[in-house]
Tab-separated table of C-alpha atoms in Angstrom:
chain	number	residue	atom	x	y	z
A	1	UNK	CA	-0.048	-0.067	-0.417
A	2	UNK	CA	1.230	3.699	-0.687
A	3	UNK	CA	1.857	5.600	1.957
A	4	UNK	CA	-0.845	7.979	1.485
A	5	UNK	CA	-3.479	5.480	1.463
A	6	UNK	CA	-2.130	3.624	4.414
A	7	UNK	CA	-2.223	7.089	5.929
A	8	UNK	CA	-6.346	6.804	5.204
A	9	UNK	CA	-6.783	3.186	5.821
A	10	UNK	CA	-5.014	4.280	9.529
A	11	UNK	CA	-6.990	7.748	9.506
A	12	UNK	CA	-10.669	5.729	9.142
A	13	UNK	CA	-9.868	3.761	12.227
A	14	UNK	CA	-8.881	6.180	14.226
A	15	UNK	CA	-12.013	8.280	13.429
A	16	UNK	CA	-14.387	6.051	13.345
A	17	UNK	CA	-13.427	4.513	16.930
A	18	UNK	CA	-12.608	7.873	18.908
A	19	UNK	CA	-14.170	10.364	16.738
A	20	UNK	CA	-12.479	13.238	14.630
A	21	UNK	CA	-12.093	15.794	17.489
A	22	UNK	CA	-10.175	13.495	19.984
A	23	UNK	CA	-7.809	12.425	16.823
A	24	UNK	CA	-4.636	14.739	15.372
A	25	UNK	CA	-2.642	14.596	12.422
A	26	UNK	CA	-0.043	13.494	15.450
A	27	UNK	CA	-2.094	10.327	16.741
A	28	UNK	CA	-2.442	9.128	12.545
A	29	UNK	CA	1.154	9.845	11.965
A	30	UNK	CA	2.106	7.439	14.590
A	31	UNK	CA	-0.329	4.701	13.878
A	32	UNK	CA	0.665	4.678	10.186
A	33	UNK	CA	4.485	4.285	11.446
A	34	UNK	CA	5.410	7.327	9.846
A	35	UNK	CA	7.012	11.067	10.878
A	36	UNK	CA	4.313	13.960	11.518
A	37	UNK	CA	6.842	15.603	8.686
A	38	UNK	CA	6.167	13.260	6.690
A	39	UNK	CA	2.661	12.903	6.555
A	40	UNK	CA	2.517	16.735	6.484
A	41	UNK	CA	4.241	15.920	2.901
A	42	UNK	CA	1.010	13.815	1.977
A	43	UNK	CA	-1.983	16.186	3.886
A	44	UNK	CA	-1.935	19.469	4.657
A	45	UNK	CA	-3.738	19.036	7.372
A	46	UNK	CA	-7.121	16.821	8.882
A	47	UNK	CA	-9.824	18.640	7.071
A	48	UNK	CA	-7.733	17.645	4.056
A	49	UNK	CA	-7.548	13.778	5.018
A	50	UNK	CA	-11.131	13.875	6.157
A	51	UNK	CA	-12.101	15.259	2.772
A	52	UNK	CA	-9.812	12.134	1.288
A	53	UNK	CA	-12.211	10.049	2.555
A	54	UNK	CA	-15.454	12.062	2.031
A	55	UNK	CA	-14.442	11.313	-1.353
A	56	UNK	CA	-13.350	7.686	-0.934
A	57	UNK	CA	-16.328	7.101	0.280
A	58	UNK	CA	-18.663	9.385	-2.309
A	59	UNK	CA	-16.587	6.585	-4.842
A	60	UNK	CA	-17.057	3.246	-3.549
A	61	UNK	CA	-20.817	4.399	-3.818
A	62	UNK	CA	-20.394	5.578	-6.966
A	63	UNK	CA	-24.209	6.904	-7.177
A	64	UNK	CA	-23.055	9.044	-9.814
A	65	UNK	CA	-22.186	7.237	-12.820
A	66	UNK	CA	-24.453	4.599	-11.434
A	67	UNK	CA	-27.427	2.886	-14.227
A	68	UNK	CA	-31.007	2.568	-12.883
A	69	UNK	CA	-31.423	-0.525	-11.630
A	70	UNK	CA	-33.088	-3.207	-13.504
A	71	UNK	CA	-34.785	-5.537	-11.107
A	72	UNK	CA	-35.981	-4.749	-7.794
A	73	UNK	CA	-33.046	-7.109	-6.563
A	74	UNK	CA	-31.032	-4.647	-7.963
A	75	UNK	CA	-32.004	-2.413	-6.222
A	76	UNK	CA	-32.001	-3.919	-2.798
A	77	UNK	CA	-28.862	-5.387	-3.147
A	78	UNK	CA	-27.444	-1.859	-4.188
A	79	UNK	CA	-29.690	-0.962	-0.874
A	80	UNK	CA	-27.412	-2.799	0.948
A	81	UNK	CA	-24.032	-2.508	-0.541
A	82	UNK	CA	-24.718	1.554	0.357
A	83	UNK	CA	-25.352	0.558	3.998
A	84	UNK	CA	-22.642	-0.911	4.655
A	85	UNK	CA	-20.249	1.385	2.678
A	86	UNK	CA	-21.468	4.217	5.154
A	87	UNK	CA	-21.145	1.727	8.652
A	88	UNK	CA	-17.300	1.562	6.954
A	89	UNK	CA	-17.416	4.933	6.973
A	90	UNK	CA	-19.471	5.668	9.855
A	91	UNK	CA	-17.905	8.670	11.463
A	92	UNK	CA	-19.034	10.535	8.279
A	93	UNK	CA	-22.636	9.491	9.134
A	94	UNK	CA	-22.075	10.960	12.858
A	95	UNK	CA	-20.526	13.994	12.792
A	96	UNK	CA	-21.177	15.143	8.686
A	97	UNK	CA	-23.131	18.313	10.016
A	98	UNK	CA	-20.447	19.227	12.815
A	99	UNK	CA	-17.579	18.278	10.034
A	100	UNK	CA	-19.529	21.071	7.154
A	101	UNK	CA	-19.774	23.761	9.810
A	102	UNK	CA	-15.333	23.219	10.572
A	103	UNK	CA	-15.294	23.196	6.738
A	104	UNK	CA	-16.633	25.291	4.076
A	105	UNK	CA	-14.963	23.058	1.267
A	106	UNK	CA	-16.591	19.904	2.335
A	107	UNK	CA	-19.757	21.719	3.277
A	108	UNK	CA	-19.642	22.664	-0.603
A	109	UNK	CA	-19.199	18.700	-1.810
A	110	UNK	CA	-21.896	17.796	0.504
A	111	UNK	CA	-24.530	19.815	-0.557
A	112	UNK	CA	-23.826	19.075	-4.419
A	113	UNK	CA	-23.961	15.127	-3.148
A	114	UNK	CA	-27.475	16.327	-1.299
A	115	UNK	CA	-28.870	17.920	-4.636
A	116	UNK	CA	-27.083	14.758	-7.054
A	117	UNK	CA	-29.047	12.683	-4.473
A	118	UNK	CA	-32.493	13.681	-4.839
A	119	UNK	CA	-32.378	14.476	-8.520
A	120	UNK	CA	-31.463	10.914	-9.282
A	121	UNK	CA	-33.855	9.423	-6.424
A	122	UNK	CA	-36.642	10.922	-8.664
A	123	UNK	CA	-35.088	9.953	-11.580
A	124	UNK	CA	-35.572	6.162	-9.718
A	125	UNK	CA	-39.070	6.986	-8.478
A	126	UNK	CA	-39.997	7.195	-12.591
A	127	UNK	CA	-38.049	4.462	-13.489
A	128	UNK	CA	-39.516	1.908	-11.058
A	129	UNK	CA	-43.183	3.707	-12.474
A	130	UNK	CA	-42.207	2.980	-15.714
A	131	UNK	CA	-40.953	-0.389	-14.878
A	132	UNK	CA	-44.258	-0.809	-13.233
A	133	UNK	CA	-42.501	-2.164	-10.219
A	134	UNK	CA	-44.813	0.871	-8.473
A	135	UNK	CA	-47.719	2.276	-9.396
A	136	UNK	CA	-47.596	5.705	-10.838
A	137	UNK	CA	-47.365	8.305	-8.010
A	138	UNK	CA	-48.155	12.022	-8.227
A	139	UNK	CA	-45.141	14.361	-8.557
A	140	UNK	CA	-46.061	15.282	-4.426
A	141	UNK	CA	-46.201	11.452	-3.710
A	142	UNK	CA	-43.046	11.098	-5.740
A	143	UNK	CA	-41.016	14.056	-3.879
A	144	UNK	CA	-42.238	12.784	-0.104
A	145	UNK	CA	-41.040	9.663	-0.745
A	146	UNK	CA	-37.618	10.743	-2.386
A	147	UNK	CA	-37.450	13.010	1.142
A	148	UNK	CA	-38.139	9.794	3.201
A	149	UNK	CA	-35.298	7.851	1.376
A	150	UNK	CA	-32.918	10.690	1.430
A	151	UNK	CA	-33.769	10.920	4.884
A	152	UNK	CA	-32.970	7.493	6.160
A	153	UNK	CA	-30.023	8.021	3.680
A	154	UNK	CA	-28.708	10.662	5.318
A	155	UNK	CA	-29.621	10.635	8.803
A	156	UNK	CA	-30.683	7.422	9.999
A	157	UNK	CA	-26.891	6.234	11.648
A	158	UNK	CA	-27.132	10.305	13.212
A	159	UNK	CA	-31.016	8.930	15.144
A	160	UNK	CA	-29.707	6.044	16.032
A	161	UNK	CA	-27.034	7.876	18.099
A	162	UNK	CA	-29.660	10.155	19.299
A	163	UNK	CA	-30.856	7.856	21.717
A	164	UNK	CA	-27.908	7.659	22.998
A	165	UNK	CA	-27.051	3.992	22.771
A	166	UNK	CA	-24.112	2.840	20.695
A	167	UNK	CA	-24.854	2.202	17.004
A	168	UNK	CA	-24.151	-1.031	16.130
A	169	UNK	CA	-23.131	-2.468	12.154
A	170	UNK	CA	-26.646	-4.374	12.771
A	171	UNK	CA	-28.587	-1.723	13.215
A	172	UNK	CA	-26.870	0.972	11.016
A	173	UNK	CA	-27.362	-2.357	7.830
A	174	UNK	CA	-31.095	-1.526	9.043
A	175	UNK	CA	-31.692	1.255	7.150
A	176	UNK	CA	-32.051	-0.921	3.648
A	177	UNK	CA	-35.285	-2.085	5.267
A	178	UNK	CA	-36.747	0.806	6.376
A	179	UNK	CA	-36.141	2.080	2.643
A	180	UNK	CA	-37.622	-1.473	1.477
A	181	UNK	CA	-40.442	-0.376	4.468
A	182	UNK	CA	-41.330	2.766	3.078
A	183	UNK	CA	-41.863	1.615	-0.579
A	184	UNK	CA	-43.671	-1.039	-0.018
A	185	UNK	CA	-47.563	0.540	0.085
A	186	UNK	CA	-46.510	1.827	-3.198
A	187	UNK	CA	-45.276	-1.079	-4.437
A	188	UNK	CA	-47.484	-3.423	-7.393
A	189	UNK	CA	-48.742	-7.045	-6.921
A	190	UNK	CA	-45.761	-8.244	-9.167
A	191	UNK	CA	-42.883	-6.727	-7.363
A	192	UNK	CA	-43.750	-7.510	-4.337
A	193	UNK	CA	-43.577	-11.397	-5.537
A	194	UNK	CA	-40.158	-10.173	-6.697
A	195	UNK	CA	-38.978	-8.640	-3.638
A	196	UNK	CA	-39.918	-11.675	-1.992
A	197	UNK	CA	-38.087	-13.812	-4.417
A	198	UNK	CA	-35.017	-11.746	-4.618
A	199	UNK	CA	-32.000	-13.768	-2.644
A	200	UNK	CA	-29.779	-12.139	-0.118
A	201	UNK	CA	-32.001	-9.398	0.888
B	1	UNK	CA	-41.047	41.121	31.707
B	2	UNK	CA	-38.396	39.652	33.587
B	3	UNK	CA	-34.574	40.102	32.880
B	4	UNK	CA	-34.761	37.257	32.747
B	5	UNK	CA	-37.195	36.169	30.229
B	6	UNK	CA	-35.808	39.785	27.884
B	7	UNK	CA	-32.224	37.360	27.938
B	8	UNK	CA	-33.876	34.454	26.282
B	9	UNK	CA	-35.776	36.454	23.818
B	10	UNK	CA	-33.017	38.506	22.875
B	11	UNK	CA	-30.628	35.380	22.751
B	12	UNK	CA	-33.478	33.149	20.708
B	13	UNK	CA	-33.466	35.908	18.107
B	14	UNK	CA	-29.296	36.200	17.929
B	15	UNK	CA	-29.157	32.699	17.473
B	16	UNK	CA	-32.052	32.224	15.270
B	17	UNK	CA	-30.555	34.920	12.990
B	18	UNK	CA	-26.864	34.389	13.204
B	19	UNK	CA	-26.271	30.950	14.655
B	20	UNK	CA	-24.640	29.908	18.079
B	21	UNK	CA	-21.160	29.976	17.139
B	22	UNK	CA	-21.068	34.181	16.681
B	23	UNK	CA	-22.998	35.041	19.551
B	24	UNK	CA	-21.299	35.468	22.779
B	25	UNK	CA	-22.928	36.370	25.967
B	26	UNK	CA	-21.675	39.933	25.659
B	27	UNK	CA	-23.653	40.042	21.987
B	28	UNK	CA	-26.838	39.157	24.164
B	29	UNK	CA	-26.367	41.692	27.070
B	30	UNK	CA	-26.116	44.210	25.026
B	31	UNK	CA	-29.063	43.693	23.153
B	32	UNK	CA	-30.873	42.840	26.304
B	33	UNK	CA	-29.895	46.655	27.205
B	34	UNK	CA	-27.590	44.824	30.554
B	35	UNK	CA	-24.267	45.192	31.373
B	36	UNK	CA	-22.435	41.957	30.815
B	37	UNK	CA	-22.489	41.352	34.694
B	38	UNK	CA	-25.825	41.226	34.484
B	39	UNK	CA	-26.623	38.843	31.772
B	40	UNK	CA	-23.957	36.382	34.486
B	41	UNK	CA	-25.911	37.186	36.866
B	42	UNK	CA	-28.967	34.892	35.561
B	43	UNK	CA	-27.229	32.927	33.614
B	44	UNK	CA	-23.927	31.086	34.326
B	45	UNK	CA	-22.612	31.070	30.699
B	46	UNK	CA	-23.695	30.580	27.286
B	47	UNK	CA	-24.402	26.565	27.090
B	48	UNK	CA	-27.422	27.600	30.174
B	49	UNK	CA	-29.292	30.160	27.962
B	50	UNK	CA	-29.348	27.510	25.290
B	51	UNK	CA	-30.831	24.353	27.645
B	52	UNK	CA	-33.020	27.100	28.900
B	53	UNK	CA	-34.356	27.794	25.785
B	54	UNK	CA	-34.294	23.835	25.252
B	55	UNK	CA	-36.701	23.831	28.269
B	56	UNK	CA	-39.012	26.343	26.924
B	57	UNK	CA	-39.323	24.479	23.599
B	58	UNK	CA	-39.901	21.367	25.065
B	59	UNK	CA	-42.544	22.823	27.482
B	60	UNK	CA	-44.312	24.683	24.118
B	61	UNK	CA	-44.925	21.323	22.723
B	62	UNK	CA	-45.658	19.844	25.702
B	63	UNK	CA	-45.270	16.341	24.324
B	64	UNK	CA	-44.752	14.838	27.644
B	65	UNK	CA	-47.874	15.955	29.455
B	66	UNK	CA	-50.056	15.241	26.298
B	67	UNK	CA	-53.380	12.740	26.424
B	68	UNK	CA	-53.576	10.589	23.133
B	69	UNK	CA	-55.350	13.089	20.190
B	70	UNK	CA	-59.263	11.982	20.263
B	71	UNK	CA	-59.624	12.351	16.485
B	72	UNK	CA	-57.150	13.101	13.097
B	73	UNK	CA	-58.198	16.638	12.840
B	74	UNK	CA	-56.665	17.658	16.866
B	75	UNK	CA	-53.659	15.303	16.028
B	76	UNK	CA	-52.913	17.192	12.303
B	77	UNK	CA	-53.695	20.713	14.374
B	78	UNK	CA	-50.943	19.040	17.057
B	79	UNK	CA	-48.417	18.371	14.316
B	80	UNK	CA	-48.877	21.781	12.449
B	81	UNK	CA	-48.536	23.739	16.276
B	82	UNK	CA	-45.331	21.389	17.160
B	83	UNK	CA	-43.602	22.722	13.512
B	84	UNK	CA	-43.953	26.670	14.652
B	85	UNK	CA	-42.606	25.582	17.493
B	86	UNK	CA	-39.646	24.041	15.720
B	87	UNK	CA	-39.437	27.208	13.668
B	88	UNK	CA	-39.555	29.816	16.488
B	89	UNK	CA	-36.481	27.954	18.130
B	90	UNK	CA	-35.326	26.632	14.790
B	91	UNK	CA	-31.596	27.314	15.422
B	92	UNK	CA	-31.696	24.310	17.723
B	93	UNK	CA	-33.216	22.595	15.384
B	94	UNK	CA	-30.359	23.267	13.160
B	95	UNK	CA	-26.877	22.769	15.498
B	96	UNK	CA	-28.991	20.735	17.702
B	97	UNK	CA	-26.181	17.864	16.616
B	98	UNK	CA	-23.446	20.526	17.243
B	99	UNK	CA	-24.744	21.364	20.932
B	100	UNK	CA	-25.542	18.319	22.365
B	101	UNK	CA	-21.409	17.599	21.752
B	102	UNK	CA	-20.695	20.808	22.804
B	103	UNK	CA	-22.528	20.042	26.322
B	104	UNK	CA	-23.432	16.629	27.996
B	105	UNK	CA	-25.876	18.341	30.132
B	106	UNK	CA	-27.969	18.859	26.479
B	107	UNK	CA	-26.575	15.716	25.351
B	108	UNK	CA	-28.866	13.891	28.172
B	109	UNK	CA	-31.588	15.182	27.984
B	110	UNK	CA	-32.040	15.046	24.350
B	111	UNK	CA	-31.473	11.207	24.421
B	112	UNK	CA	-34.058	11.602	27.707
B	113	UNK	CA	-36.399	13.094	25.107
B	114	UNK	CA	-35.772	11.389	22.156
B	115	UNK	CA	-36.541	8.003	23.804
B	116	UNK	CA	-39.819	9.333	25.255
B	117	UNK	CA	-40.633	10.845	21.737
B	118	UNK	CA	-40.320	7.070	20.632
B	119	UNK	CA	-42.211	5.774	23.474
B	120	UNK	CA	-45.047	8.047	22.843
B	121	UNK	CA	-45.072	7.451	19.146
B	122	UNK	CA	-45.727	3.948	18.977
B	123	UNK	CA	-48.159	4.632	21.631
B	124	UNK	CA	-50.083	6.823	19.060
B	125	UNK	CA	-49.681	4.348	16.784
B	126	UNK	CA	-51.545	1.293	18.877
B	127	UNK	CA	-54.050	4.668	19.749
B	128	UNK	CA	-54.511	5.191	16.088
B	129	UNK	CA	-55.429	1.408	15.227
B	130	UNK	CA	-57.638	1.093	18.055
B	131	UNK	CA	-59.873	4.022	16.914
B	132	UNK	CA	-59.984	2.531	13.537
B	133	UNK	CA	-57.936	5.316	12.003
B	134	UNK	CA	-55.316	2.956	10.615
B	135	UNK	CA	-55.205	-0.308	9.507
B	136	UNK	CA	-53.692	-2.575	12.058
B	137	UNK	CA	-50.175	-2.919	11.405
B	138	UNK	CA	-47.565	-5.667	12.974
B	139	UNK	CA	-45.240	-4.312	15.344
B	140	UNK	CA	-42.501	-3.917	12.432
B	141	UNK	CA	-44.796	-1.458	10.291
B	142	UNK	CA	-45.665	0.218	13.489
B	143	UNK	CA	-41.298	0.866	14.502
B	144	UNK	CA	-41.413	1.536	10.925
B	145	UNK	CA	-44.094	4.306	11.326
B	146	UNK	CA	-42.515	5.744	14.495
B	147	UNK	CA	-39.068	5.312	12.734
B	148	UNK	CA	-40.475	7.866	9.860
B	149	UNK	CA	-42.224	10.429	11.899
B	150	UNK	CA	-39.036	10.540	14.430
B	151	UNK	CA	-36.266	10.863	11.488
B	152	UNK	CA	-39.021	13.891	9.806
B	153	UNK	CA	-39.487	15.596	13.310
B	154	UNK	CA	-36.077	16.068	13.917
B	155	UNK	CA	-34.022	16.560	11.086
B	156	UNK	CA	-36.207	17.945	8.792
B	157	UNK	CA	-35.358	21.258	9.196
B	158	UNK	CA	-30.960	19.921	9.196
B	159	UNK	CA	-31.946	17.920	6.128
B	160	UNK	CA	-33.690	21.242	4.220
B	161	UNK	CA	-30.307	23.042	5.124
B	162	UNK	CA	-28.058	20.469	3.334
B	163	UNK	CA	-29.317	21.674	-0.033
B	164	UNK	CA	-27.321	24.915	1.074
B	165	UNK	CA	-30.159	27.104	0.213
B	166	UNK	CA	-31.845	29.627	3.020
B	167	UNK	CA	-34.827	27.087	4.677
B	168	UNK	CA	-38.388	28.889	4.694
B	169	UNK	CA	-40.664	29.219	7.112
B	170	UNK	CA	-43.266	27.465	4.694
B	171	UNK	CA	-40.898	25.082	3.937
B	172	UNK	CA	-39.780	24.311	7.968
B	173	UNK	CA	-43.631	23.924	7.826
B	174	UNK	CA	-44.203	21.365	4.967
B	175	UNK	CA	-42.666	19.216	8.177
B	176	UNK	CA	-46.624	17.883	9.148
B	177	UNK	CA	-47.715	17.354	5.540
B	178	UNK	CA	-44.794	14.812	4.948
B	179	UNK	CA	-45.671	13.046	8.340
B	180	UNK	CA	-49.281	13.168	7.202
B	181	UNK	CA	-48.349	11.716	4.016
B	182	UNK	CA	-45.949	8.742	5.702
B	183	UNK	CA	-49.331	7.833	7.492
B	184	UNK	CA	-51.581	7.729	4.308
B	185	UNK	CA	-51.039	4.334	2.708
B	186	UNK	CA	-51.899	3.360	6.673
B	187	UNK	CA	-55.241	4.947	6.930
B	188	UNK	CA	-59.005	3.498	6.943
B	189	UNK	CA	-60.938	4.386	4.107
B	190	UNK	CA	-63.377	6.333	7.514
B	191	UNK	CA	-59.680	8.211	8.812
B	192	UNK	CA	-59.599	9.580	5.254
B	193	UNK	CA	-62.655	11.240	4.969
B	194	UNK	CA	-62.350	12.523	8.121
B	195	UNK	CA	-58.951	13.961	7.759
B	196	UNK	CA	-60.143	15.792	4.258
B	197	UNK	CA	-62.624	17.470	6.653
B	198	UNK	CA	-60.419	18.802	8.766
B	199	UNK	CA	-60.724	22.552	9.327
B	200	UNK	CA	-57.033	24.620	8.464
B	201	UNK	CA	-55.227	21.611	8.087
């Protein structure tokens, strides 16, 4: 692994375990087994490391370039995949609001992504309607479902945290089940049958 | 108005307009027309002012002691009322995650309230089922609906903010419409008719 990759790997591990507040670039350098000077050769500061990790999460999710799913099973499998990526980068899900306030560059990226994600969700609704997977929806209901799915996507882990208990991986991954339950009343009979046959979902 | 009330009134105005980060106790004292010393006679620090405002919001919402609604119209009217209280204390909705991290006392209060709110939502589902307003739900679906309503309640304003545009009052108050749309597929025919006749909802 390149040094840069090693730094990101250790930073992610430390941020997930202790949060970003108590972790300095010195802690990250030490965990990587390099000098602070060497770390600064690769990253200007902690904020830059966080933005890189955000970019990596974004790439792994690949939302932007993703083709709309051909089947409901494809869609649900992708939902589950995304939830595991979020879990791997869980400090971002827990702290994103705080990190955005501290770093205007990150804030701008997140805002652009949120808009893009919302457009994609509206397209997805259209697509599912065209394929006969969900019943015809009014514009209003299309927006409501996109709002609900986006809320679950962006705030589920944070929401679990407001109960004050440790968020387990199982609880975090349940987000895909919640999304499918939100869609359930709008699925066509054909789609419900299809969903019951999906493997591993 | 008592000095203490005046301080809280001015603090709320400033926090809503500029956020808590850029507002000091000195700013609040100046806006109230009192000396910083006089402010410290009433409040130990900014955190204490914020906790008092959180308590006031809580009291105005009155969730804890609220009887379960007798009709769907009552429920929707209460939803709208709560949304206006949230709007009046909107800095708390926008910054709560950040403020909780800074103040363990506030964090504890919010966590207790979140649990209490969730229990109330589950009771509300039961109550609506008993009154024949919503169709019989499985335990799983009851929890899903409680999750969805709690997510909208706690994160709607923050969610609107992640799009990067100013959140208007109209957008913020739409949360009650979203909640009723989330319930819509589970309403009985009788309840849908009742809802259409509600005044001012």
